[in-house]
PDB file of C-alpha atoms in Angstrom:
ATOM      1  CA  MET A  22      74.181 127.205 309.381  1.00 86.00           C
ATOM      2  CA  PHE A  23      71.963 129.970 310.755  1.00 91.00           C
ATOM      3  CA  ALA A  24      68.853 129.264 312.833  1.00 93.00           C
ATOM      4  CA  TYR A  25      65.863 131.457 313.675  1.00 95.00           C
ATOM      5  CA  HIS A  26      62.716 130.751 315.652  1.00 95.00           C
ATOM      6  CA  GLY A  27      59.598 132.405 317.023  1.00 97.00           C
ATOM      7  CA  GLU A  28      55.865 132.050 317.580  1.00 97.00           C
ATOM      8  CA  THR A  29      52.861 132.432 315.285  1.00 96.00           C
ATOM      9  CA  MET A  30      49.299 131.138 314.830  1.00 94.00           C
ATOM     10  CA  GLY A  31      49.246 129.578 318.289  1.00 90.00           C
ATOM     11  CA  THR A  32      52.337 127.491 317.564  1.00 94.00           C
ATOM     12  CA  THR A  33      56.052 127.904 316.880  1.00 96.00           C
ATOM     13  CA  TRP A  34      58.140 128.459 313.774  1.00 98.00           C
ATOM     14  CA  SER A  35      61.754 127.742 312.957  1.00 97.00           C
ATOM     15  CA  VAL A  36      64.007 128.395 309.982  1.00 97.00           C
ATOM     16  CA  ARG A  37      67.405 126.902 309.213  1.00 96.00           C
ATOM     17  CA  ILE A  38      69.521 128.601 306.560  1.00 96.00           C
ATOM     18  CA  ALA A  39      72.609 127.265 304.845  1.00 94.00           C
ATOM     19  CA  ALA A  40      74.266 130.602 304.108  1.00 79.00           C
ATOM     20  CA  PRO A  41      77.519 131.501 302.342  1.00 68.00           C
ATOM     21  CA  SER A  42      80.656 131.758 304.450  1.00 63.00           C
ATOM     22  CA  GLY A  43      80.222 135.525 304.567  1.00 62.00           C
ATOM     23  CA  GLY A  44      77.079 135.131 306.656  1.00 68.00           C
ATOM     24  CA  ILE A  45      73.807 137.058 306.483  1.00 76.00           C
ATOM     25  CA  SER A  46      73.707 140.823 306.761  1.00 65.00           C
ATOM     26  CA  GLN A  47      69.933 141.363 306.644  1.00 73.00           C
ATOM     27  CA  PRO A  48      67.686 141.239 309.760  1.00 89.00           C
ATOM     28  CA  ILE A  49      66.236 137.936 308.569  1.00 94.00           C
ATOM     29  CA  GLY A  50      64.491 136.971 311.804  1.00 95.00           C
ATOM     30  CA  ALA A  51      62.428 140.156 311.840  1.00 96.00           C
ATOM     31  CA  GLY A  52      61.536 139.710 308.178  1.00 97.00           C
ATOM     32  CA  ILE A  53      60.335 136.154 308.777  1.00 98.00           C
ATOM     33  CA  GLN A  54      58.190 137.242 311.710  1.00 98.00           C
ATOM     34  CA  SER A  55      56.743 140.088 309.647  1.00 98.00           C
ATOM     35  CA  ALA A  56      55.748 137.694 306.853  1.00 98.00           C
ATOM     36  CA  LEU A  57      53.942 135.447 309.329  1.00 98.00           C
ATOM     37  CA  ASP A  58      52.334 138.370 311.160  1.00 98.00           C
ATOM     38  CA  ARG A  59      50.862 139.522 307.853  1.00 98.00           C
ATOM     39  CA  VAL A  60      49.154 136.147 307.435  1.00 98.00           C
ATOM     40  CA  VAL A  61      47.693 136.401 310.939  1.00 98.00           C
ATOM     41  CA  THR A  62      46.533 139.990 310.396  1.00 98.00           C
ATOM     42  CA  GLN A  63      44.669 138.985 307.263  1.00 98.00           C
ATOM     43  CA  MET A  64      43.445 135.456 307.988  1.00 97.00           C
ATOM     44  CA  SER A  65      43.097 134.874 311.726  1.00 95.00           C
ATOM     45  CA  HIS A  66      39.762 133.443 312.817  1.00 90.00           C
ATOM     46  CA  TRP A  67      40.657 134.490 316.363  1.00 89.00           C
ATOM     47  CA  ASP A  68      41.491 138.172 315.801  1.00 92.00           C
ATOM     48  CA  GLN A  69      38.271 140.105 315.305  1.00 92.00           C
ATOM     49  CA  ALA A  70      40.216 142.879 313.562  1.00 95.00           C
ATOM     50  CA  SER A  71      41.528 140.521 310.849  1.00 96.00           C
ATOM     51  CA  ASP A  72      40.456 140.832 307.231  1.00 97.00           C
ATOM     52  CA  LEU A  73      38.840 137.395 307.473  1.00 96.00           C
ATOM     53  CA  CYS A  74      36.672 138.360 310.445  1.00 95.00           C
ATOM     54  CA  ARG A  75      35.668 141.599 308.752  1.00 95.00           C
ATOM     55  CA  PHE A  76      34.692 139.626 305.650  1.00 95.00           C
ATOM     56  CA  ASN A  77      32.566 137.298 307.772  1.00 92.00           C
ATOM     57  CA  ARG A  78      30.783 140.162 309.517  1.00 91.00           C
ATOM     58  CA  VAL A  79      29.397 141.609 306.277  1.00 89.00           C
ATOM     59  CA  ARG A  80      25.978 139.992 306.112  1.00 78.00           C
ATOM     60  CA  SER A  81      25.125 140.925 302.554  1.00 81.00           C
ATOM     61  CA  ASP A  82      26.188 139.957 299.061  1.00 86.00           C
ATOM     62  CA  ALA A  83      28.271 143.109 298.546  1.00 90.00           C
ATOM     63  CA  TRP A  84      31.660 142.682 296.888  1.00 95.00           C
ATOM     64  CA  GLN A  85      34.587 143.121 299.286  1.00 95.00           C
ATOM     65  CA  SER A  86      38.096 144.009 298.156  1.00 97.00           C
ATOM     66  CA  LEU A  87      40.716 141.650 299.564  1.00 97.00           C
ATOM     67  CA  PRO A  88      44.487 141.811 300.064  1.00 98.00           C
ATOM     68  CA  ILE A  89      46.349 139.754 297.482  1.00 98.00           C
ATOM     69  CA  GLU A  90      47.462 137.181 300.071  1.00 98.00           C
ATOM     70  CA  PHE A  91      43.919 136.692 301.387  1.00 98.00           C
ATOM     71  CA  PHE A  92      42.569 136.344 297.868  1.00 98.00           C
ATOM     72  CA  THR A  93      45.274 133.824 296.943  1.00 98.00           C
ATOM     73  CA  VAL A  94      44.355 131.576 299.867  1.00 98.00           C
ATOM     74  CA  LEU A  95      40.612 131.911 299.263  1.00 98.00           C
ATOM     75  CA  GLU A  96      40.971 131.049 295.588  1.00 98.00           C
ATOM     76  CA  ALA A  97      43.098 127.989 296.391  1.00 98.00           C
ATOM     77  CA  ALA A  98      40.681 126.892 299.122  1.00 98.00           C
ATOM     78  CA  LEU A  99      37.715 127.083 296.773  1.00 98.00           C
ATOM     79  CA  ALA A 100      39.636 125.093 294.150  1.00 98.00           C
ATOM     80  CA  VAL A 101      40.336 122.280 296.629  1.00 98.00           C
ATOM     81  CA  ALA A 102      36.710 122.403 297.793  1.00 97.00           C
ATOM     82  CA  HIS A 103      35.637 121.869 294.193  1.00 97.00           C
ATOM     83  CA  GLU A 104      38.141 119.063 293.592  1.00 98.00           C
ATOM     84  CA  SER A 105      37.132 117.258 296.791  1.00 96.00           C
ATOM     85  CA  GLU A 106      33.394 117.842 296.269  1.00 94.00           C
ATOM     86  CA  GLY A 107      33.176 119.774 299.519  1.00 93.00           C
ATOM     87  CA  ALA A 108      35.245 117.505 301.767  1.00 93.00           C
ATOM     88  CA  PHE A 109      37.448 120.560 302.209  1.00 95.00           C
ATOM     89  CA  ASP A 110      35.294 123.595 302.952  1.00 94.00           C
ATOM     90  CA  PRO A 111      36.801 126.980 303.877  1.00 95.00           C
ATOM     91  CA  ALA A 112      33.375 128.205 305.033  1.00 92.00           C
ATOM     92  CA  LEU A 113      33.339 125.916 308.064  1.00 89.00           C
ATOM     93  CA  GLY A 114      33.759 128.571 310.730  1.00 87.00           C
ATOM     94  CA  ALA A 115      30.408 128.150 312.466  1.00 85.00           C
ATOM     95  CA  LEU A 116      30.948 124.413 312.965  1.00 88.00           C
ATOM     96  CA  VAL A 117      34.558 124.835 314.059  1.00 85.00           C
ATOM     97  CA  ASP A 118      33.391 127.241 316.768  1.00 85.00           C
ATOM     98  CA  LEU A 119      30.480 125.030 317.771  1.00 86.00           C
ATOM     99  CA  TRP A 120      32.747 122.031 318.330  1.00 80.00           C
ATOM    100  CA  GLY A 121      35.120 124.041 320.508  1.00 82.00           C
ATOM    101  CA  PHE A 122      38.031 124.359 318.103  1.00 83.00           C
ATOM    102  CA  GLY A 123      37.663 128.079 317.438  1.00 79.00           C
ATOM    103  CA  PRO A 124      37.716 131.345 319.385  1.00 79.00           C
ATOM    104  CA  ALA A 125      34.395 130.567 321.086  1.00 74.00           C
ATOM    105  CA  GLY A 126      36.305 128.283 323.479  1.00 77.00           C
ATOM    106  CA  THR A 127      36.766 124.581 324.143  1.00 79.00           C
ATOM    107  CA  ARG A 128      34.063 122.148 325.144  1.00 80.00           C
ATOM    108  CA  ALA A 129      33.958 118.861 327.061  1.00 80.00           C
ATOM    109  CA  ALA A 130      31.030 117.220 325.271  1.00 86.00           C
ATOM    110  CA  PRO A 131      29.555 117.195 321.760  1.00 85.00           C
ATOM    111  CA  PRO A 132      27.000 119.895 320.929  1.00 83.00           C
ATOM    112  CA  ALA A 133      23.323 119.060 320.555  1.00 88.00           C
ATOM    113  CA  PRO A 134      22.240 117.680 317.164  1.00 88.00           C
ATOM    114  CA  ASP A 135      19.908 120.649 316.670  1.00 88.00           C
ATOM    115  CA  ALA A 136      22.806 123.052 317.162  1.00 87.00           C
ATOM    116  CA  ILE A 137      24.888 121.121 314.627  1.00 87.00           C
ATOM    117  CA  ALA A 138      22.058 121.244 312.099  1.00 86.00           C
ATOM    118  CA  GLN A 139      21.646 124.978 312.629  1.00 81.00           C
ATOM    119  CA  ALA A 140      25.377 125.598 312.151  1.00 80.00           C
ATOM    120  CA  ARG A 141      25.362 123.536 308.961  1.00 80.00           C
ATOM    121  CA  ASP A 142      22.643 125.792 307.556  1.00 75.00           C
ATOM    122  CA  GLY A 143      25.266 128.524 307.295  1.00 60.00           C
ATOM    123  CA  LEU A 144      27.846 126.339 305.596  1.00 63.00           C
ATOM    124  CA  GLY A 145      28.788 126.281 302.002  1.00 84.00           C
ATOM    125  CA  TRP A 146      31.824 127.154 299.945  1.00 92.00           C
ATOM    126  CA  ARG A 147      29.460 127.436 296.987  1.00 90.00           C
ATOM    127  CA  ALA A 148      27.966 130.545 298.611  1.00 89.00           C
ATOM    128  CA  ILE A 149      31.247 132.389 298.038  1.00 94.00           C
ATOM    129  CA  ALA A 150      31.980 134.114 294.729  1.00 95.00           C
ATOM    130  CA  ILE A 151      35.323 135.568 293.706  1.00 97.00           C
ATOM    131  CA  ASP A 152      36.427 138.099 291.113  1.00 97.00           C
ATOM    132  CA  ARG A 153      40.045 137.384 290.173  1.00 95.00           C
ATOM    133  CA  ARG A 154      40.544 140.541 288.149  1.00 95.00           C
ATOM    134  CA  GLY A 155      39.252 142.782 290.920  1.00 96.00           C
ATOM    135  CA  LEU A 156      40.765 140.775 293.812  1.00 97.00           C
ATOM    136  CA  ARG A 157      37.432 140.743 295.579  1.00 97.00           C
ATOM    137  CA  ALA A 158      34.884 138.279 296.924  1.00 96.00           C
ATOM    138  CA  ARG A 159      31.364 138.140 298.285  1.00 94.00           C
ATOM    139  CA  HIS A 160      29.076 135.712 300.072  1.00 90.00           C
ATOM    140  CA  ASP A 161      25.365 135.428 300.587  1.00 82.00           C
ATOM    141  CA  GLY A 162      25.500 136.500 304.226  1.00 76.00           C
ATOM    142  CA  SER A 163      25.518 133.008 305.731  1.00 75.00           C
ATOM    143  CA  ALA A 164      29.084 131.794 305.143  1.00 82.00           C
ATOM    144  CA  THR A 165      31.742 132.000 307.857  1.00 90.00           C
ATOM    145  CA  LEU A 166      35.261 131.595 306.501  1.00 94.00           C
ATOM    146  CA  ASP A 167      37.842 129.661 308.493  1.00 93.00           C
ATOM    147  CA  PHE A 168      41.287 129.147 306.949  1.00 96.00           C
ATOM    148  CA  SER A 169      42.645 126.884 309.706  1.00 92.00           C
ATOM    149  CA  GLY A 170      43.025 124.049 307.191  1.00 93.00           C
ATOM    150  CA  ILE A 171      45.197 126.043 304.787  1.00 97.00           C
ATOM    151  CA  ALA A 172      46.629 129.241 306.338  1.00 96.00           C
ATOM    152  CA  LYS A 173      49.525 127.622 308.191  1.00 96.00           C
ATOM    153  CA  GLY A 174      50.796 126.085 304.982  1.00 98.00           C
ATOM    154  CA  PHE A 175      50.452 129.442 303.265  1.00 99.00           C
ATOM    155  CA  GLY A 176      52.520 130.969 306.057  1.00 98.00           C
ATOM    156  CA  VAL A 177      55.306 128.505 305.292  1.00 99.00           C
ATOM    157  CA  ASP A 178      55.167 129.531 301.632  1.00 99.00           C
ATOM    158  CA  GLN A 179      55.243 133.219 302.552  1.00 99.00           C
ATOM    159  CA  VAL A 180      58.394 132.733 304.600  1.00 99.00           C
ATOM    160  CA  ALA A 181      59.986 130.789 301.747  1.00 98.00           C
ATOM    161  CA  ASP A 182      59.086 133.534 299.284  1.00 98.00           C
ATOM    162  CA  TYR A 183      60.549 136.157 301.612  1.00 97.00           C
ATOM    163  CA  LEU A 184      63.829 134.259 301.929  1.00 96.00           C
ATOM    164  CA  ILE A 185      64.104 133.765 298.180  1.00 96.00           C
ATOM    165  CA  GLY A 186      63.427 137.471 297.714  1.00 95.00           C
ATOM    166  CA  GLN A 187      66.402 138.160 299.989  1.00 93.00           C
ATOM    167  CA  GLY A 188      68.622 136.008 297.795  1.00 92.00           C
ATOM    168  CA  ILE A 189      68.621 133.086 300.254  1.00 93.00           C
ATOM    169  CA  LEU A 190      68.157 129.860 298.302  1.00 94.00           C
ATOM    170  CA  HIS A 191      69.117 127.087 300.758  1.00 96.00           C
ATOM    171  CA  PHE A 192      66.781 126.747 303.747  1.00 97.00           C
ATOM    172  CA  LEU A 193      64.274 124.671 305.697  1.00 98.00           C
ATOM    173  CA  VAL A 194      61.129 126.407 306.988  1.00 98.00           C
ATOM    174  CA  GLU A 195      58.897 124.866 309.657  1.00 98.00           C
ATOM    175  CA  VAL A 196      55.653 126.241 311.096  1.00 98.00           C
ATOM    176  CA  GLY A 197      53.780 124.034 313.547  1.00 94.00           C
ATOM    177  CA  GLY A 198      55.161 120.851 312.012  1.00 93.00           C
ATOM    178  CA  GLU A 199      54.614 121.829 308.377  1.00 96.00           C
ATOM    179  CA  LEU A 200      57.803 122.164 306.360  1.00 98.00           C
ATOM    180  CA  ARG A 201      59.256 123.400 303.110  1.00 98.00           C
ATOM    181  CA  GLY A 202      62.802 122.817 301.955  1.00 98.00           C
ATOM    182  CA  CYS A 203      64.757 124.622 299.274  1.00 97.00           C
ATOM    183  CA  GLY A 204      68.263 124.042 297.989  1.00 96.00           C
ATOM    184  CA  LEU A 205      70.814 122.012 299.941  1.00 95.00           C
ATOM    185  CA  LYS A 206      72.432 121.786 303.365  1.00 93.00           C
ATOM    186  CA  PRO A 207      76.062 122.887 303.795  1.00 89.00           C
ATOM    187  CA  ASP A 208      77.232 119.287 303.262  1.00 90.00           C
ATOM    188  CA  GLY A 209      75.575 119.200 299.844  1.00 91.00           C
ATOM    189  CA  GLN A 210      72.776 116.911 301.000  1.00 94.00           C
ATOM    190  CA  PRO A 211      69.099 117.805 300.609  1.00 94.00           C
ATOM    191  CA  TRP A 212      66.947 118.554 303.624  1.00 96.00           C
ATOM    192  CA  TRP A 213      66.032 114.997 304.644  1.00 96.00           C
ATOM    193  CA  VAL A 214      62.898 114.627 306.776  1.00 93.00           C
ATOM    194  CA  ASP A 215      61.626 111.492 308.504  1.00 92.00           C
ATOM    195  CA  LEU A 216      57.844 111.123 308.272  1.00 87.00           C
ATOM    196  CA  GLU A 217      57.109 109.368 311.537  1.00 76.00           C
ATOM    197  CA  ALA A 218      53.933 107.442 312.319  1.00 76.00           C
ATOM    198  CA  PRO A 219      51.286 108.923 314.660  1.00 78.00           C
ATOM    199  CA  PRO A 220      51.736 108.291 318.406  1.00 75.00           C
ATOM    200  CA  GLY A 221      50.880 104.738 319.415  1.00 74.00           C
ATOM    201  CA  ILE A 222      51.299 103.351 315.896  1.00 82.00           C
ATOM    202  CA  THR A 223      54.357 101.396 314.817  1.00 79.00           C
ATOM    203  CA  LEU A 224      55.166 101.638 311.125  1.00 83.00           C
ATOM    204  CA  PRO A 225      58.365 101.902 309.102  1.00 83.00           C
ATOM    205  CA  VAL A 226      59.672 105.462 308.946  1.00 86.00           C
ATOM    206  CA  ASN A 227      59.334 107.049 305.517  1.00 88.00           C
ATOM    207  CA  ARG A 228      62.142 109.412 304.549  1.00 91.00           C
ATOM    208  CA  VAL A 229      61.858 112.167 301.979  1.00 93.00           C
ATOM    209  CA  ALA A 230      64.156 114.844 300.599  1.00 94.00           C
ATOM    210  CA  LEU A 231      62.529 118.276 300.764  1.00 96.00           C
ATOM    211  CA  HIS A 232      64.194 119.705 297.680  1.00 92.00           C
ATOM    212  CA  GLN A 233      61.818 122.421 296.423  1.00 95.00           C
ATOM    213  CA  LEU A 234      59.144 120.447 298.255  1.00 97.00           C
ATOM    214  CA  SER A 235      56.742 120.875 301.188  1.00 98.00           C
ATOM    215  CA  VAL A 236      55.104 118.459 303.599  1.00 97.00           C
ATOM    216  CA  ALA A 237      51.964 118.865 305.722  1.00 97.00           C
ATOM    217  CA  THR A 238      50.263 116.370 308.027  1.00 94.00           C
ATOM    218  CA  SER A 239      46.718 116.250 309.361  1.00 88.00           C
ATOM    219  CA  GLY A 240      46.080 113.892 312.278  1.00 77.00           C
ATOM    220  CA  ASP A 241      43.359 113.038 314.787  1.00 63.00           C
ATOM    221  CA  TYR A 242      45.955 113.096 317.583  1.00 58.00           C
ATOM    222  CA  ARG A 243      46.833 116.771 317.258  1.00 63.00           C
ATOM    223  CA  ARG A 244      43.725 118.606 318.488  1.00 69.00           C
ATOM    224  CA  HIS A 245      40.824 116.707 319.961  1.00 68.00           C
ATOM    225  CA  PHE A 246      38.726 116.158 323.054  1.00 74.00           C
ATOM    226  CA  GLU A 247      37.365 112.938 324.517  1.00 78.00           C
ATOM    227  CA  HIS A 248      33.900 112.305 325.911  1.00 72.00           C
ATOM    228  CA  GLU A 249      32.565 109.025 327.280  1.00 69.00           C
ATOM    229  CA  GLY A 250      35.345 107.061 325.618  1.00 71.00           C
ATOM    230  CA  ALA A 251      34.947 108.649 322.178  1.00 76.00           C
ATOM    231  CA  ARG A 252      37.525 110.902 320.532  1.00 74.00           C
ATOM    232  CA  TYR A 253      36.356 114.017 318.695  1.00 74.00           C
ATOM    233  CA  ALA A 254      39.083 115.404 316.421  1.00 74.00           C
ATOM    234  CA  HIS A 255      39.362 118.952 315.117  1.00 77.00           C
ATOM    235  CA  SER A 256      38.835 117.908 311.484  1.00 81.00           C
ATOM    236  CA  ILE A 257      35.136 118.459 310.781  1.00 86.00           C
ATOM    237  CA  ASP A 258      33.288 116.706 307.970  1.00 88.00           C
ATOM    238  CA  PRO A 259      31.244 119.452 306.261  1.00 86.00           C
ATOM    239  CA  ARG A 260      28.886 116.817 304.895  1.00 86.00           C
ATOM    240  CA  THR A 261      27.733 115.676 308.349  1.00 86.00           C
ATOM    241  CA  GLY A 262      28.699 118.510 310.676  1.00 86.00           C
ATOM    242  CA  TRP A 263      30.551 116.036 312.908  1.00 84.00           C
ATOM    243  CA  PRO A 264      34.275 115.440 313.435  1.00 85.00           C
ATOM    244  CA  VAL A 265      35.632 112.883 311.015  1.00 82.00           C
ATOM    245  CA  ASN A 266      35.098 109.309 312.144  1.00 74.00           C
ATOM    246  CA  ALA A 267      36.654 107.343 309.314  1.00 61.00           C
ATOM    247  CA  GLY A 268      39.483 105.866 311.367  1.00 77.00           C
ATOM    248  CA  MET A 269      42.119 108.122 309.835  1.00 81.00           C
ATOM    249  CA  ALA A 270      45.087 108.490 312.190  1.00 87.00           C
ATOM    250  CA  SER A 271      47.035 110.789 309.896  1.00 90.00           C
ATOM    251  CA  VAL A 272      47.374 112.029 306.345  1.00 95.00           C
ATOM    252  CA  THR A 273      50.664 113.419 305.056  1.00 96.00           C
ATOM    253  CA  VAL A 274      50.873 115.244 301.730  1.00 98.00           C
ATOM    254  CA  LEU A 275      53.971 116.250 299.767  1.00 98.00           C
ATOM    255  CA  HIS A 276      53.614 119.150 297.332  1.00 98.00           C
ATOM    256  CA  PRO A 277      55.735 122.036 295.993  1.00 98.00           C
ATOM    257  CA  SER A 278      53.297 124.426 297.728  1.00 98.00           C
ATOM    258  CA  CYS A 279      52.845 123.986 301.475  1.00 98.00           C
ATOM    259  CA  MET A 280      49.498 125.761 301.185  1.00 99.00           C
ATOM    260  CA  MET A 281      48.247 123.068 298.821  1.00 99.00           C
ATOM    261  CA  ALA A 282      49.784 120.276 300.912  1.00 98.00           C
ATOM    262  CA  ASP A 283      47.927 121.642 303.947  1.00 97.00           C
ATOM    263  CA  ALA A 284      44.567 121.819 302.172  1.00 98.00           C
ATOM    264  CA  TYR A 285      44.875 118.415 300.493  1.00 98.00           C
ATOM    265  CA  ALA A 286      45.848 116.772 303.799  1.00 96.00           C
ATOM    266  CA  THR A 287      42.656 118.135 305.345  1.00 94.00           C
ATOM    267  CA  ALA A 288      40.505 117.008 302.409  1.00 96.00           C
ATOM    268  CA  LEU A 289      41.917 113.469 302.394  1.00 96.00           C
ATOM    269  CA  THR A 290      41.433 113.190 306.158  1.00 93.00           C
ATOM    270  CA  VAL A 291      37.752 114.016 305.794  1.00 93.00           C
ATOM    271  CA  LEU A 292      37.282 111.628 302.867  1.00 94.00           C
ATOM    272  CA  GLY A 293      38.736 108.639 304.715  1.00 91.00           C
ATOM    273  CA  LEU A 294      40.915 105.853 303.390  1.00 92.00           C
ATOM    274  CA  ASP A 295      38.975 104.595 300.369  1.00 93.00           C
ATOM    275  CA  GLN A 296      37.709 107.907 299.007  1.00 95.00           C
ATOM    276  CA  GLY A 297      40.918 109.670 300.005  1.00 95.00           C
ATOM    277  CA  CYS A 298      43.051 107.157 298.128  1.00 96.00           C
ATOM    278  CA  ALA A 299      40.839 107.528 295.073  1.00 97.00           C
ATOM    279  CA  LEU A 300      41.154 111.327 295.088  1.00 98.00           C
ATOM    280  CA  ALA A 301      44.924 111.186 295.606  1.00 98.00           C
ATOM    281  CA  GLU A 302      45.297 108.862 292.633  1.00 97.00           C
ATOM    282  CA  ARG A 303      42.964 110.910 290.442  1.00 97.00           C
ATOM    283  CA  LEU A 304      44.763 114.198 291.154  1.00 98.00           C
ATOM    284  CA  ASP A 305      48.237 112.595 291.364  1.00 97.00           C
ATOM    285  CA  ILE A 306      48.702 113.846 294.935  1.00 98.00           C
ATOM    286  CA  ALA A 307      51.727 112.511 296.823  1.00 98.00           C
ATOM    287  CA  ALA A 308      49.979 111.289 299.964  1.00 97.00           C
ATOM    288  CA  ILE A 309      50.549 108.850 302.818  1.00 96.00           C
ATOM    289  CA  LEU A 310      47.371 107.784 304.609  1.00 95.00           C
ATOM    290  CA  VAL A 311      47.446 105.911 307.926  1.00 92.00           C
ATOM    291  CA  ALA A 312      44.176 104.372 309.113  1.00 88.00           C
ATOM    292  CA  ARG A 313      43.353 102.735 312.434  1.00 84.00           C
ATOM    293  CA  GLY A 314      41.700  99.321 312.412  1.00 78.00           C
ATOM    294  CA  ASP A 315      40.766  96.366 314.608  1.00 75.00           C
ATOM    295  CA  LYS A 316      43.847  94.504 313.378  1.00 77.00           C
ATOM    296  CA  GLY A 317      46.205  97.441 313.727  1.00 79.00           C
ATOM    297  CA  ALA A 318      47.184 100.367 311.559  1.00 82.00           C
ATOM    298  CA  ARG A 319      47.146 100.298 307.789  1.00 87.00           C
ATOM    299  CA  GLU A 320      49.343 102.546 305.661  1.00 91.00           C
ATOM    300  CA  TRP A 321      48.711 103.465 302.032  1.00 93.00           C
ATOM    301  CA  LEU A 322      51.082 105.391 299.788  1.00 94.00           C
ATOM    302  CA  SER A 323      49.869 106.982 296.585  1.00 96.00           C
ATOM    303  CA  PRO A 324      51.872 106.310 293.416  1.00 96.00           C
ATOM    304  CA  ALA A 325      53.102 109.914 293.487  1.00 96.00           C
ATOM    305  CA  ALA A 326      54.336 109.476 297.080  1.00 95.00           C
ATOM    306  CA  MET A 327      56.181 106.259 296.282  1.00 92.00           C
ATOM    307  CA  ARG A 328      58.091 108.069 293.562  1.00 91.00           C
ATOM    308  CA  MET A 329      59.358 110.634 296.089  1.00 86.00           C
ATOM    309  CA  LEU A 330      60.429 108.476 299.014  1.00 81.00           C
ATOM    310  CA  ASP A 331      63.968 107.302 299.657  1.00 59.00           C
TER     311      ASP A 331
END
C-alpha cells in the first residue's frame, strides 16, 4: 500500500494506492498535487487571478472562452440547479461573501436584511448561458459564480482520472472528507467506508463499499457561526438569501461522480427533509438525510442508498 497526502482548497487531501508488488515508478504525489492545483487555478473564489474570478469580473454579456475543466463543472452545476429548481445555485457568490463564508472575511452577526436583498438581486443561475460546442459561457453582468458546492468533488474526480491515466486502478482518494474508491485493497476487499453520524447525534453507522463509487457529505456542523444562540451554517438557500434553517444536520450522497455527489448533497441540504427526500426519490439519488428534531435526530435513506449499504 502506498500513501500520499497534501493540502488543497483550504483543506487536506490523501490518496491510498494498492499497487503491484513492483511498486510505483512515477512521481505520483506531484501529479496528484498538480491535478488539484489546476482546479484551484481555474475555480477558486478566493484567488483573484483564477478563471472563475476573471469570469465574474466581466460585467457584460460577452461570451468568454473557458478551460474544459471549468466548463465541465459549470455545465454540471447548471444541470443540478435546473433539477433542483434553484436549490443549488452556482451563482451564489455575492451571498456567500455577505454571510462571511467567502474571501471577504468572516462575520460575527447576520447581515442586515437590506444587504441580503441587494445581494439576492445579483443572483441567478438562469442568467448564465453556455455554449457546449465552443466551450464558452456568458452572464448578464450580475451573476457571481461560486463553485464551493461542487469544486471539491470535481477535484476528487480529477485525481481519480489522473491515477487511472497512469495505469493505477486500485485506490482511495479523499479531499476534505469527500471520497472516491476504485478497484480493491490488497486483501481483495473493496474500500469500505463508515458513514458516521454528525457530532452530537447517535445513530447506527452505515457502511458502504466504495467500488467505482464516491461519497460527499454536506453538514451544518462543518462551517458555521453562532449569534445570540442561533447557528448560521455555510449552506445558503438561494430562495431566501439566508443560511438553511430546515433542521438538516447532514446529507450524504453516493454517486459514481464525486462532483455530482457534492452538488446533490448541497441541493438536498437546502431543500430540507421532505423536499430533499422527494427529489432524491425522483432522480434515484443514493442519499442519507439526517434531520434534527425536538425528539431527537431522524434519519432517512433513499431507496437507491438502501441498495448500496452493507
